[in-house]
Coordinates of C-alpha atoms and ligand atoms in Angstrom, one line a residue:
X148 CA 23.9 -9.9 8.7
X149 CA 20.6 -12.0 9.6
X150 CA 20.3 -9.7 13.2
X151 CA 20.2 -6.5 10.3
X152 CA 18.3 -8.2 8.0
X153 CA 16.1 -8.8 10.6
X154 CA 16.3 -5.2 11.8
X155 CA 15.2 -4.3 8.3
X156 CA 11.8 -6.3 8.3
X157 CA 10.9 -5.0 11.9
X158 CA 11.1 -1.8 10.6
X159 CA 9.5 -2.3 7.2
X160 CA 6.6 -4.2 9.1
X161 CA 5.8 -1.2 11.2
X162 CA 5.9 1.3 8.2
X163 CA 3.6 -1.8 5.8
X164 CA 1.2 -1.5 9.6
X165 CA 1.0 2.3 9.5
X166 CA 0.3 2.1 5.4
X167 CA -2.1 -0.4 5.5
X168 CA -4.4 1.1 8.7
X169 CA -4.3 4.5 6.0
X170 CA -6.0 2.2 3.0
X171 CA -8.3 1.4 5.4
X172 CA -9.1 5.4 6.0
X173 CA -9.0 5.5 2.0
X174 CA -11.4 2.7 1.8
X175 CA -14.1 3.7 4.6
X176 CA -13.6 7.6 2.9
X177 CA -14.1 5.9 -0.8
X178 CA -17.3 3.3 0.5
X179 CA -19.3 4.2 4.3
X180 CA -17.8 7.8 5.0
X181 CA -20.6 10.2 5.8
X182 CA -19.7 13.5 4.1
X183 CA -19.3 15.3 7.6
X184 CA -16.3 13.0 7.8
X185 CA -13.9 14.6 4.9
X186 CA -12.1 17.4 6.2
X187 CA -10.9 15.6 9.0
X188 CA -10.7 12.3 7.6
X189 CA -8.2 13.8 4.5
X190 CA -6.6 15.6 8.0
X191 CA -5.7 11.8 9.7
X192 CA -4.9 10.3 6.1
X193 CA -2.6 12.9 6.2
X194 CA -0.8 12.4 9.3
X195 CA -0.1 9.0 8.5
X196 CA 1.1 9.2 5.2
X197 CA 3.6 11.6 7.1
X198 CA 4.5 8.9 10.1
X199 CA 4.5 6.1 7.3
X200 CA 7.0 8.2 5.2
X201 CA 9.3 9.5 8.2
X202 CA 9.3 5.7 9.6
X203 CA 10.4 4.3 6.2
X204 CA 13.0 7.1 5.3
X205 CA 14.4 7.2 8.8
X206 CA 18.4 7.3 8.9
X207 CA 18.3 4.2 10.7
X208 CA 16.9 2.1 7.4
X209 CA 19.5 3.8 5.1
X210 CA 22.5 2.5 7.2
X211 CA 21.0 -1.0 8.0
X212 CA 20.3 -0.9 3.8
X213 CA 24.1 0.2 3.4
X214 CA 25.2 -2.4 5.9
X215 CA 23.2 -5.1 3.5
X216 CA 23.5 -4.0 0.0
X217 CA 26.8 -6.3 -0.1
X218 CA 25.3 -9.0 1.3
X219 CA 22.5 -9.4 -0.7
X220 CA 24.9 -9.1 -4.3
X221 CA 27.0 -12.0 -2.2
X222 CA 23.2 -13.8 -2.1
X223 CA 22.1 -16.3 -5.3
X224 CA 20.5 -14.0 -7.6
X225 CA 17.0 -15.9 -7.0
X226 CA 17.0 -15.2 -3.2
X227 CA 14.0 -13.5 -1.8
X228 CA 16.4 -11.6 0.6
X229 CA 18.4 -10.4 -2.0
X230 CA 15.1 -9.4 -3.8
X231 CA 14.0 -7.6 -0.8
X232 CA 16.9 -5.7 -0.2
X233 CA 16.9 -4.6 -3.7
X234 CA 13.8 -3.5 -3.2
X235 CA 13.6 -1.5 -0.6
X236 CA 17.2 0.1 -1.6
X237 CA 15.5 1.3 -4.7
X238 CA 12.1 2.4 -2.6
X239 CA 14.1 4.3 -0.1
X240 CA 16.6 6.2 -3.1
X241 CA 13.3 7.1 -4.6
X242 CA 11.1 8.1 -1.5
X243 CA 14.4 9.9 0.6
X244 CA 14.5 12.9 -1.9
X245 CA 10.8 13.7 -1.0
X246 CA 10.5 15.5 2.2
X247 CA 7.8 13.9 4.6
X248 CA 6.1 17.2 4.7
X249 CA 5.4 17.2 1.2
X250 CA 4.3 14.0 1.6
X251 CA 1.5 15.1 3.7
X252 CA 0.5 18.4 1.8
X253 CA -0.1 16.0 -0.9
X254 CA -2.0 14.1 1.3
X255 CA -4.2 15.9 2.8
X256 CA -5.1 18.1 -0.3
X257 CA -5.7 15.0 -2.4
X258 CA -8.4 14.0 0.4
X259 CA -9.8 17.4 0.2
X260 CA -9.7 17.2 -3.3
X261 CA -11.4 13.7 -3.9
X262 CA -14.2 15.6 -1.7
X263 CA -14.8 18.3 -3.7
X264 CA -15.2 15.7 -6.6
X265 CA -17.5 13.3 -5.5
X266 CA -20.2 16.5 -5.8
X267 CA -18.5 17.7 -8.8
X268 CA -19.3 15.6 -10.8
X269 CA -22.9 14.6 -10.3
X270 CA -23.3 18.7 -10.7
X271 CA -21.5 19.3 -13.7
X272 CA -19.6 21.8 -12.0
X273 CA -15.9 21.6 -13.1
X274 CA -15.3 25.4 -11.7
X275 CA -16.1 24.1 -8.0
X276 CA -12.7 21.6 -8.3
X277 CA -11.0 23.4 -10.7
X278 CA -8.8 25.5 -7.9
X279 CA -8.2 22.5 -6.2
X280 CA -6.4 20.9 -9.7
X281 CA -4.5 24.0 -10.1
X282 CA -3.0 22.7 -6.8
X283 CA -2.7 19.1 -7.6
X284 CA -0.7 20.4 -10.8
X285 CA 1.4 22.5 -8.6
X286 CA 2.1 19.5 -6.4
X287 CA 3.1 17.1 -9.2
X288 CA 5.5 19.7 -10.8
X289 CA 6.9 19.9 -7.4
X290 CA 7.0 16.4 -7.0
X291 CA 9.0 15.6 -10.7
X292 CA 11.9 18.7 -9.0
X293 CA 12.4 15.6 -6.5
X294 CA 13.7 14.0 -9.4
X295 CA 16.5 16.3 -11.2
X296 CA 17.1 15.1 -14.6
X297 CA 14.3 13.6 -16.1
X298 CA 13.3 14.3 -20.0
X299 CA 9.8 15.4 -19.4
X300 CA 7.9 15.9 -15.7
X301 CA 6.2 13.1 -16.1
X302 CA 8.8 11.0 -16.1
X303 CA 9.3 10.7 -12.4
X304 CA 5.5 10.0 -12.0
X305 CA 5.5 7.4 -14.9
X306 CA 8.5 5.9 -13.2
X307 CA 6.7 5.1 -10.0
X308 CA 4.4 3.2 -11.2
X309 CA 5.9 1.7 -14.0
X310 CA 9.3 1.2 -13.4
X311 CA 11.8 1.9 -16.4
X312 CA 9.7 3.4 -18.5
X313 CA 9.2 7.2 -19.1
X314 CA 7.2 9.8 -20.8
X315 CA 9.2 9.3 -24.4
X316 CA 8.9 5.6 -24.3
X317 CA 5.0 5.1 -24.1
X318 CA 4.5 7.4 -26.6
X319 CA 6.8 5.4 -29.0
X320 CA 4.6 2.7 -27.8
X321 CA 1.3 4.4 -28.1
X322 CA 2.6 5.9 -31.4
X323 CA 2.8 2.0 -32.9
X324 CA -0.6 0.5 -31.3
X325 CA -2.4 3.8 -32.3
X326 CA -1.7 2.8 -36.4
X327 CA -2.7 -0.6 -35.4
X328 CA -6.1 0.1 -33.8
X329 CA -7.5 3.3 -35.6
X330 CA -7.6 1.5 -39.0
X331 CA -9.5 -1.8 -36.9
X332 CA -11.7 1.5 -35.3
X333 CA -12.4 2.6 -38.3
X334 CA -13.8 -0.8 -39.8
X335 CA -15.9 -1.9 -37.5
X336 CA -17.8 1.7 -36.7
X337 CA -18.5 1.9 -40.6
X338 CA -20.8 -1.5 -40.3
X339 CA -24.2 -1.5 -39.3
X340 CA -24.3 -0.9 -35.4
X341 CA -24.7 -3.8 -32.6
X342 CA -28.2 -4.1 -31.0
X343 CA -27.5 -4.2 -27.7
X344 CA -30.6 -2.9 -25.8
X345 CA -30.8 -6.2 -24.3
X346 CA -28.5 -5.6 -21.7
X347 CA -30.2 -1.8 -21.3
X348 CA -33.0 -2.9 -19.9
X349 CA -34.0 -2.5 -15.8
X350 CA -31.9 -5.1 -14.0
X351 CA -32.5 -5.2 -10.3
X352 CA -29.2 -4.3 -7.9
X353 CA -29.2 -7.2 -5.7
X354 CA -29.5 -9.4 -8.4
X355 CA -26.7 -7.7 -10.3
X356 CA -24.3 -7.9 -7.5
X357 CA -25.0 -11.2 -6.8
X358 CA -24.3 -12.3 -9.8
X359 CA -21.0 -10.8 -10.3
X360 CA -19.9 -12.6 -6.3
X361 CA -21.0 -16.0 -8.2
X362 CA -18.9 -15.2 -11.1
X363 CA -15.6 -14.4 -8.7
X364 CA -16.5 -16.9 -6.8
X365 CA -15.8 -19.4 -9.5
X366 CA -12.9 -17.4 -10.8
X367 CA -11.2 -18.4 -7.3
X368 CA -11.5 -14.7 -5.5
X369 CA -11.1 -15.3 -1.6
X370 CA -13.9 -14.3 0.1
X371 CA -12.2 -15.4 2.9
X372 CA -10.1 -12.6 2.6
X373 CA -11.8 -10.3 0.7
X374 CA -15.3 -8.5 0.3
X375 CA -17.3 -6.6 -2.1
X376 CA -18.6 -3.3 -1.1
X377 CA -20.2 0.1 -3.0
X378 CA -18.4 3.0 -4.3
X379 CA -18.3 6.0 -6.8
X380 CA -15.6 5.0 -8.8
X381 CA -14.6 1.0 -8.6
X382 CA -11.2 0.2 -6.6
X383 CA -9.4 -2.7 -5.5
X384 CA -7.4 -2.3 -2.0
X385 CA -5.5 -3.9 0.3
X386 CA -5.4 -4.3 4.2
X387 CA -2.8 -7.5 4.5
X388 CA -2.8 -10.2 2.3
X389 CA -5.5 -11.4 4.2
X390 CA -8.2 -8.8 3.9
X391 CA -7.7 -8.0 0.0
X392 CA -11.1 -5.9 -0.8
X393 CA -12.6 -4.6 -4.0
X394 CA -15.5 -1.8 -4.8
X395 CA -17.9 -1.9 -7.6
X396 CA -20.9 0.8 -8.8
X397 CA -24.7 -0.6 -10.1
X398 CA -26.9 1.1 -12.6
X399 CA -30.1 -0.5 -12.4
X400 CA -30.3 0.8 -17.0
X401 CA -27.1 -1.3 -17.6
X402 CA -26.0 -4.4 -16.7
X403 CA -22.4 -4.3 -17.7
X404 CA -21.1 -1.5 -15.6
X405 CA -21.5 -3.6 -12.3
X406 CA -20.9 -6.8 -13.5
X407 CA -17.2 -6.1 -16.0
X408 CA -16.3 -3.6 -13.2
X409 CA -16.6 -6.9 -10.7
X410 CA -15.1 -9.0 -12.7
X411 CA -12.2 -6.3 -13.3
X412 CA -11.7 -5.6 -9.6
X413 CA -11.3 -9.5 -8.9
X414 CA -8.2 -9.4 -11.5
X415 CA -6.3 -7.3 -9.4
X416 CA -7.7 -8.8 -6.4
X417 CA -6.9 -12.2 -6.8
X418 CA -3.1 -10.8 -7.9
X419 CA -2.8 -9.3 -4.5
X420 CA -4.1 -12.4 -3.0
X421 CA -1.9 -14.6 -4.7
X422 CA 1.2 -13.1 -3.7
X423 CA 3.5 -15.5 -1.5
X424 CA 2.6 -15.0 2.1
X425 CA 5.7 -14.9 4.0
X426 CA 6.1 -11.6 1.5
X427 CA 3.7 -10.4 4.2
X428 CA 4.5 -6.9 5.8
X429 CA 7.2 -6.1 3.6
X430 CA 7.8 -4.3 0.3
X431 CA 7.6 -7.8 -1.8
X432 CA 4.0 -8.1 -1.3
X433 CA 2.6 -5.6 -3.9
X434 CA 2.2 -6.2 -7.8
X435 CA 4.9 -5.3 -9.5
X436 CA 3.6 -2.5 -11.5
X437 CA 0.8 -0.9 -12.5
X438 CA 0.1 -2.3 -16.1
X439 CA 1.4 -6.1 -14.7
X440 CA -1.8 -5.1 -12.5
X441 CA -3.5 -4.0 -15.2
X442 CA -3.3 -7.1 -17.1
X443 CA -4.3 -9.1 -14.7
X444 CA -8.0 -7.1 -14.2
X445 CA -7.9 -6.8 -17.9
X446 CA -7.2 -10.6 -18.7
X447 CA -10.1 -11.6 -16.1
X448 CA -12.5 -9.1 -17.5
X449 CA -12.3 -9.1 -20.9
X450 CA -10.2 -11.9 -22.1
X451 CA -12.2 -14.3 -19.8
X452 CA -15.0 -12.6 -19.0
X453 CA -16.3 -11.2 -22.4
X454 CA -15.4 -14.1 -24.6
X455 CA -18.0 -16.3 -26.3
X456 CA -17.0 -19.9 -24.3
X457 CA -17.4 -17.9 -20.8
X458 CA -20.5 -16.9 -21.9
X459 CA -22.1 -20.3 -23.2
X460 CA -21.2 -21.5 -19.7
X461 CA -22.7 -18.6 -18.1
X462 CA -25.7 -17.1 -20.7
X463 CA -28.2 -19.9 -18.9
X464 CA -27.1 -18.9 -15.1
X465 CA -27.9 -15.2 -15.7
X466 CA -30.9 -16.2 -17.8
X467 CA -31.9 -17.4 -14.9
X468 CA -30.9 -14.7 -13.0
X469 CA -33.1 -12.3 -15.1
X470 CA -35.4 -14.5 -17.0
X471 CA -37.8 -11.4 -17.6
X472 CA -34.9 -9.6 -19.3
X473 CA -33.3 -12.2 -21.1
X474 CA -35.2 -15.2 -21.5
X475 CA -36.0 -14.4 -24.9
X476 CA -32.6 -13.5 -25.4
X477 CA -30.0 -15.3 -27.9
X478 CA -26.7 -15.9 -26.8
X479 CA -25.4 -14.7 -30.0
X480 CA -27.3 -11.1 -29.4
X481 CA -26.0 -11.1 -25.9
X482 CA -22.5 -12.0 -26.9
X483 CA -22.3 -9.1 -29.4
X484 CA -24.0 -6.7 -26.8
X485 CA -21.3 -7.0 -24.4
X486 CA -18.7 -6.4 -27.2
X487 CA -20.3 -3.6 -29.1
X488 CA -17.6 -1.4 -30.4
X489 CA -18.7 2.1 -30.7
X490 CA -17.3 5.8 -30.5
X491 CA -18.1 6.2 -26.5
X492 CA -17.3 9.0 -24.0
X493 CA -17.3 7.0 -21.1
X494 CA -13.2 5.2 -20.5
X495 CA -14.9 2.5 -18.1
X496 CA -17.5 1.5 -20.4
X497 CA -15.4 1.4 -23.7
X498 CA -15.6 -2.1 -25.6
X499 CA -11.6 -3.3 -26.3
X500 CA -11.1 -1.9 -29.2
X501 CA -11.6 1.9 -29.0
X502 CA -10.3 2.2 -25.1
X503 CA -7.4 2.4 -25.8
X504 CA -8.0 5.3 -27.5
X505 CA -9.7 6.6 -24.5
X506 CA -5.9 6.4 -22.2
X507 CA -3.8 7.9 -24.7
X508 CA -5.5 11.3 -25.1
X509 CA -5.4 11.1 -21.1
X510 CA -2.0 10.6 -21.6
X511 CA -0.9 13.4 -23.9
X512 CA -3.6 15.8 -21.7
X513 CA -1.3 15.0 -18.9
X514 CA 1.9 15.9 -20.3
X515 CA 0.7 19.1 -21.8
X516 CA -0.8 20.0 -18.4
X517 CA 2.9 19.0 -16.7
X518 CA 4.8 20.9 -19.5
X519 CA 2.4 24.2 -19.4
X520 CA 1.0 23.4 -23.0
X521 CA -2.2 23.5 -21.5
X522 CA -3.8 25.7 -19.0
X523 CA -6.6 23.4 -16.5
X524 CA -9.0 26.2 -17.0
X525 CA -8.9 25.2 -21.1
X526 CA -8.9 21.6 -20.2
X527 CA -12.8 20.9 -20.1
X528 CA -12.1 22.1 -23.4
X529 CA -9.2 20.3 -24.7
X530 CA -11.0 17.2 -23.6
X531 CA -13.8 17.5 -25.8
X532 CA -11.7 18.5 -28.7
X533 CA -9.3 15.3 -28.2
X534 CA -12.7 13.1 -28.1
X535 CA -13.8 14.9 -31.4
X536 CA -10.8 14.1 -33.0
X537 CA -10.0 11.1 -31.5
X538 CA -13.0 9.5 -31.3
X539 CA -15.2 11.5 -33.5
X540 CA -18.3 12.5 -30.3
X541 CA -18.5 15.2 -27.7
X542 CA -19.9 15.2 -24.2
X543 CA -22.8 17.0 -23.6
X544 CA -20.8 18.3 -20.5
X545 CA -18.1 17.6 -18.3
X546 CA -19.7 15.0 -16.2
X547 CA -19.2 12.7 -18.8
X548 CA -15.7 14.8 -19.6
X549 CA -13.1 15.6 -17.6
X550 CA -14.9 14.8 -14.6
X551 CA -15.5 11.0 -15.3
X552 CA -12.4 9.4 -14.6
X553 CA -11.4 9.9 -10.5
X554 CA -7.4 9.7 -11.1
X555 CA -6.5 13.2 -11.1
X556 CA -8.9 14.4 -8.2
X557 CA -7.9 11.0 -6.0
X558 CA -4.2 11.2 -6.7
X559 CA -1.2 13.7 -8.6
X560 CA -1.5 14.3 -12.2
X561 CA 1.2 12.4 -14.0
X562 CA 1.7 8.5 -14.6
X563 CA -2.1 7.8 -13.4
X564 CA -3.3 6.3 -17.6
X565 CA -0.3 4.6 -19.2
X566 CA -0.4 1.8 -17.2
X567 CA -4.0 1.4 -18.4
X568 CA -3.0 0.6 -21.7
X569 CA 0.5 -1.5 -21.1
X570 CA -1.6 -3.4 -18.9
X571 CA -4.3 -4.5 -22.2
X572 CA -1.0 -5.1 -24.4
X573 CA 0.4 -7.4 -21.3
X574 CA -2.8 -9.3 -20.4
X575 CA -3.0 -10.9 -24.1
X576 CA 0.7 -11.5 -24.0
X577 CA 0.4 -13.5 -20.2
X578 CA -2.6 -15.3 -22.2
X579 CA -0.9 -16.4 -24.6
X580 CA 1.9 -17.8 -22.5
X581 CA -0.5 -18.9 -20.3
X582 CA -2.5 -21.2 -23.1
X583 CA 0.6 -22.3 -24.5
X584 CA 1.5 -24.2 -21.5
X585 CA -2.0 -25.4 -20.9
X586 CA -4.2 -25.4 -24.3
X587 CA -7.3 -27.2 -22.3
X588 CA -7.8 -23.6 -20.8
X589 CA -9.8 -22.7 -23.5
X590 CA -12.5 -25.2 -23.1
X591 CA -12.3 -25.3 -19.4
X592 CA -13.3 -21.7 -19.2
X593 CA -16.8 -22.9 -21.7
X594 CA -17.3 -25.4 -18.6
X595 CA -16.8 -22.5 -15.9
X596 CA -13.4 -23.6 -14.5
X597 CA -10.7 -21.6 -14.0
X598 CA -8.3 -23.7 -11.8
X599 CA -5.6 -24.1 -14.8
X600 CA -5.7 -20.6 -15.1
X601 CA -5.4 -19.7 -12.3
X602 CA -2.7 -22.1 -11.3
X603 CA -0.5 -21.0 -14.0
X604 CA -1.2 -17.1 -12.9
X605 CA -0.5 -17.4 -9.4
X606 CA 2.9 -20.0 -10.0
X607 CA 3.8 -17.1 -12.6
X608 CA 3.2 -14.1 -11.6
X609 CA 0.9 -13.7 -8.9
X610 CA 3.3 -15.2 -6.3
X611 CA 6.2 -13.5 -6.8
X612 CA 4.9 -9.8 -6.1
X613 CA 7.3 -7.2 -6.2
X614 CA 10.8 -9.4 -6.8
X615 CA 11.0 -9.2 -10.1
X616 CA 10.3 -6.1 -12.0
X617 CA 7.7 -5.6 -15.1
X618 CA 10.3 -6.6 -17.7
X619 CA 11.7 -9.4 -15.8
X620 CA 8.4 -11.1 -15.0
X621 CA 7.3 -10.2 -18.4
X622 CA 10.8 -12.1 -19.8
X623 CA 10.6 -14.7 -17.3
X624 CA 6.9 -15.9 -17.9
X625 CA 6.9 -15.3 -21.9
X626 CA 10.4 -15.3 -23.1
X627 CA 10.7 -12.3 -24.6
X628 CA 9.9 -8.7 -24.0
X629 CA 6.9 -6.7 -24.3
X630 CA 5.3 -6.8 -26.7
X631 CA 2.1 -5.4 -29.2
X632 CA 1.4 -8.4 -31.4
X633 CA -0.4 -10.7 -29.4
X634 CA -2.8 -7.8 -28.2
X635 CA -3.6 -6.7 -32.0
X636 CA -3.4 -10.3 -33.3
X637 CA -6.4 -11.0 -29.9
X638 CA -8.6 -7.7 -31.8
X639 CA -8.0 -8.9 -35.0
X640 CA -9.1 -12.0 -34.4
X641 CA -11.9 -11.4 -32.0
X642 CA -13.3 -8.5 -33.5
X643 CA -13.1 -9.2 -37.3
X644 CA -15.1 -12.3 -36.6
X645 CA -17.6 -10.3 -35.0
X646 CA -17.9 -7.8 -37.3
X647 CA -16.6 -9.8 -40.5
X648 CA -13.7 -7.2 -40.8
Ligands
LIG74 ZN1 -7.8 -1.6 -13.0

């Protein structure tokens, strides 16, 4: 059994080799490409999405999983071989229906695609990518007939990257946190609004990024293995567990998207950095799904980074940073700049309490584009109606519509949102697991440490990558399952002293 086992991990090191040289196509396409570079750089993403999937679904794994599947049930249910067996059994049942061809159609046209958009979008020109959607749509319905017997066709989309769940469940879930959060909405936007020009003012790029590097610093990012580079729409990747990268994006009229999106990326980053290294190579070291990532960015960027003890630490250092722009400032009137809450179009920009509101009609716009309620040349249009009645404001265009978010032109259409919103619900729920063990985290984060915190992250969740799935980790490290409470009991508390709600 050890000679198969060890079989198994040569193979599923070469197929981890062949992925990870691809991210780093992705990640040179996403930051240094030159624009001559796309057609054939979508082409070579292409070819080895098709080599990584043929390598991975290869007879060969199948029988050595066959030959181990016993084994691992005769392991203690804690063993890591037993975990990755389990694994990569599931992996391969899931990835064997889909045909490696397939696999590169999707590839390459989602590299041509991603193209298209990066002009798109500064030109307002929907109709130029719009073809190129009708195919992604195409693709994704294809991809769901993989999957015979799902309830809706998002289901097998939803289920990749957040395992269990499906199309009916999050909206049971969305259903509940909606009548939670459109009442607090509500509240809030009928007070007098939040000045917060302050942070609208010019602020310098280098001085913005540097800024952000010495707040990730602190939090305990590697930049040992890891760097910060530029990009359109901010991204955290992976080469190895060593070489862990994120992305960000600088306006020089607003200091928040640079510095939150940072501060986000270095969530996920230091996840993926956390993970047990002798997961290396194999199917272990990943997070375990996308909203356990998405609590992790969420919890570093918003619970941390846009509370009012991170910010008496920190309000002097960027003072000083920017003592032009803020010297005069309060740190009362920067607090409540960074947590305005208003009716915004923009999903990456939207304060805690109304983005939420921002995933959801993602969400329902993707299922009606799946199920054919929707036809993508009405969905410029459908957008904008959804942010009327969702969020009471229009775009002037689709720039700041449809085109905004880079999901559907980087990726299928199907899955890409929910795990947005799981991932808020789960990061006040880790919190609050996290400060019950360890109540000094609270003040340590108003002297600008994060060593507790990060301790209790990595032993609970970070290290343990993909063995245990979302509702296991979520059982194991809060005793209980998910859950909506502590996220609205976090708002509630936060927000109604802000805004004496
Ligand atoms: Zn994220």
């Amino acid at each position: 059994m050890e000679a198969k086992l060890n079989a198994l991990k040569a193979r599923l090191l070469e197929v981890n080799d062949l992925g990870s040289a691809n991210a780093v196509l992705g990640w040179d396409q996403a930051t240094y490409m030159p624009p001559g570079g796309a057609e054939a750089r979508a082409r070579q993403m292409s070819t080895l999405a098709r080599l990584t999937h043929e390598k991975f679904t290869d007879a060969a794994v199948g029988h050595l999983l066959d030959d181990l599947r016993p084994y691992a049930d005769s392991l203690p249910a804690d063993s890591d071989d037993a975990a990755l067996i389990r694994v990569t059994w599931r992996d391969y049942q899931r990835f064997v229906r889909v045909p490696s061809d397939f696999v590169a159609e999707t590839a390459n046209h989602t590299g041509l695609t991603y193209d298209v958009w990066t002009r798109a979008r500064p030109a307002n020109d929907f109709e130029s990518v719009r073809p190129l959607l009708e195919k992604t749509l195409d693709l994704s319905r294809r991809f769901s007939g993989f999957f015979p017997g799902y309830e809706h066709l998002a289901d097998p989309h939803i289920d990749l990257s957040d395992e269990g769940m499906k199309a009916s469940t999050v909206r049971a879930l969305f259903g509940e946190l909606r009548n939670a959060l459109v009442p607090l909405v509500q509240a809030i936007t009928s007070q007098p609004p939040v000045d917060n020009s302050a942070v609208l003012q010019r602020y310098p790029e280098a001085e913005q990024l540097a800024f952000g590097l010495s707040v990730i610093r602190d939090y305990g990012y590697d930049f040992e293995r890891g760097r910060q580079d530029k990009t359109h729409h901010p991204f955290m990747t992976k080469f190895s567990l060593g070489d862990v990268r994120i992305t960000t994006r600088v306006q020089e009229n607003d200091l928040t998207d640079a510095l939150f999106s940072t501060l986000h990326e270095a969530g996920h980053a230091m996840y993926e950095q956390g993970i047990r290294r002798d997961y290396e190579g194999t199917p272990l070291a990943d997070g375990t799904s996308a909203g356990v990532h998405e609590s992790q960015s969420r919890l570093w960027e918003n619970i941390v980074g846009r509370s009012r003890p991170f910010w008496e630490h920190y309000f002097p250092k960027l003072q000083a940073a920017f003592p032009q722009q803020l010297g005069d400032v309060s740190l009362e009137t920067f607090y409540r700049a960074i947590n305005k809450v208003q009716r915004s179009l923009i999903r990456t920009d939207a304060d805690e309490v109304t983005y939420n509101l921002h995933v959801m009609l993602r969400f329902d716009l993707e299922l009606d584009l799946l199920d054919g309620k929707l036809e993508m040349r009405h969905l410029p249009d459908a957008w904008h109606d959804r942010y009327r009645s969702d969020l009471g404001i229009t775009a002037p265009d689709d720039r700041d519509g449809v085109l905004q978010d880079v999901h559907w032109y980087g990726g299928t259409i199907g899955g890409a949102f929910q795990g947005d919103t799981l991932g808020n619900i789960l990061s006040a729920q880790f919190y609050d697991a996290a400060t019950q063990a360890h109540p000094a985290i609270k003040d340590e984060i108003g002297q600008g440490k994060f060593d507790t915190l990060h301790g209790w992250l990595r032993e609970n969740v970070y290290q343990h990558g993909r063995k245990y799935t979302a509702s296991e980790l979520v059982e194991r490290t809060t005793g209980g399952p998910m859950r909506i409470e502590p996220y609205i009991a976090y708002l509630r508390m936060k927000y109604g002293e802000l805004y004496n709600v």
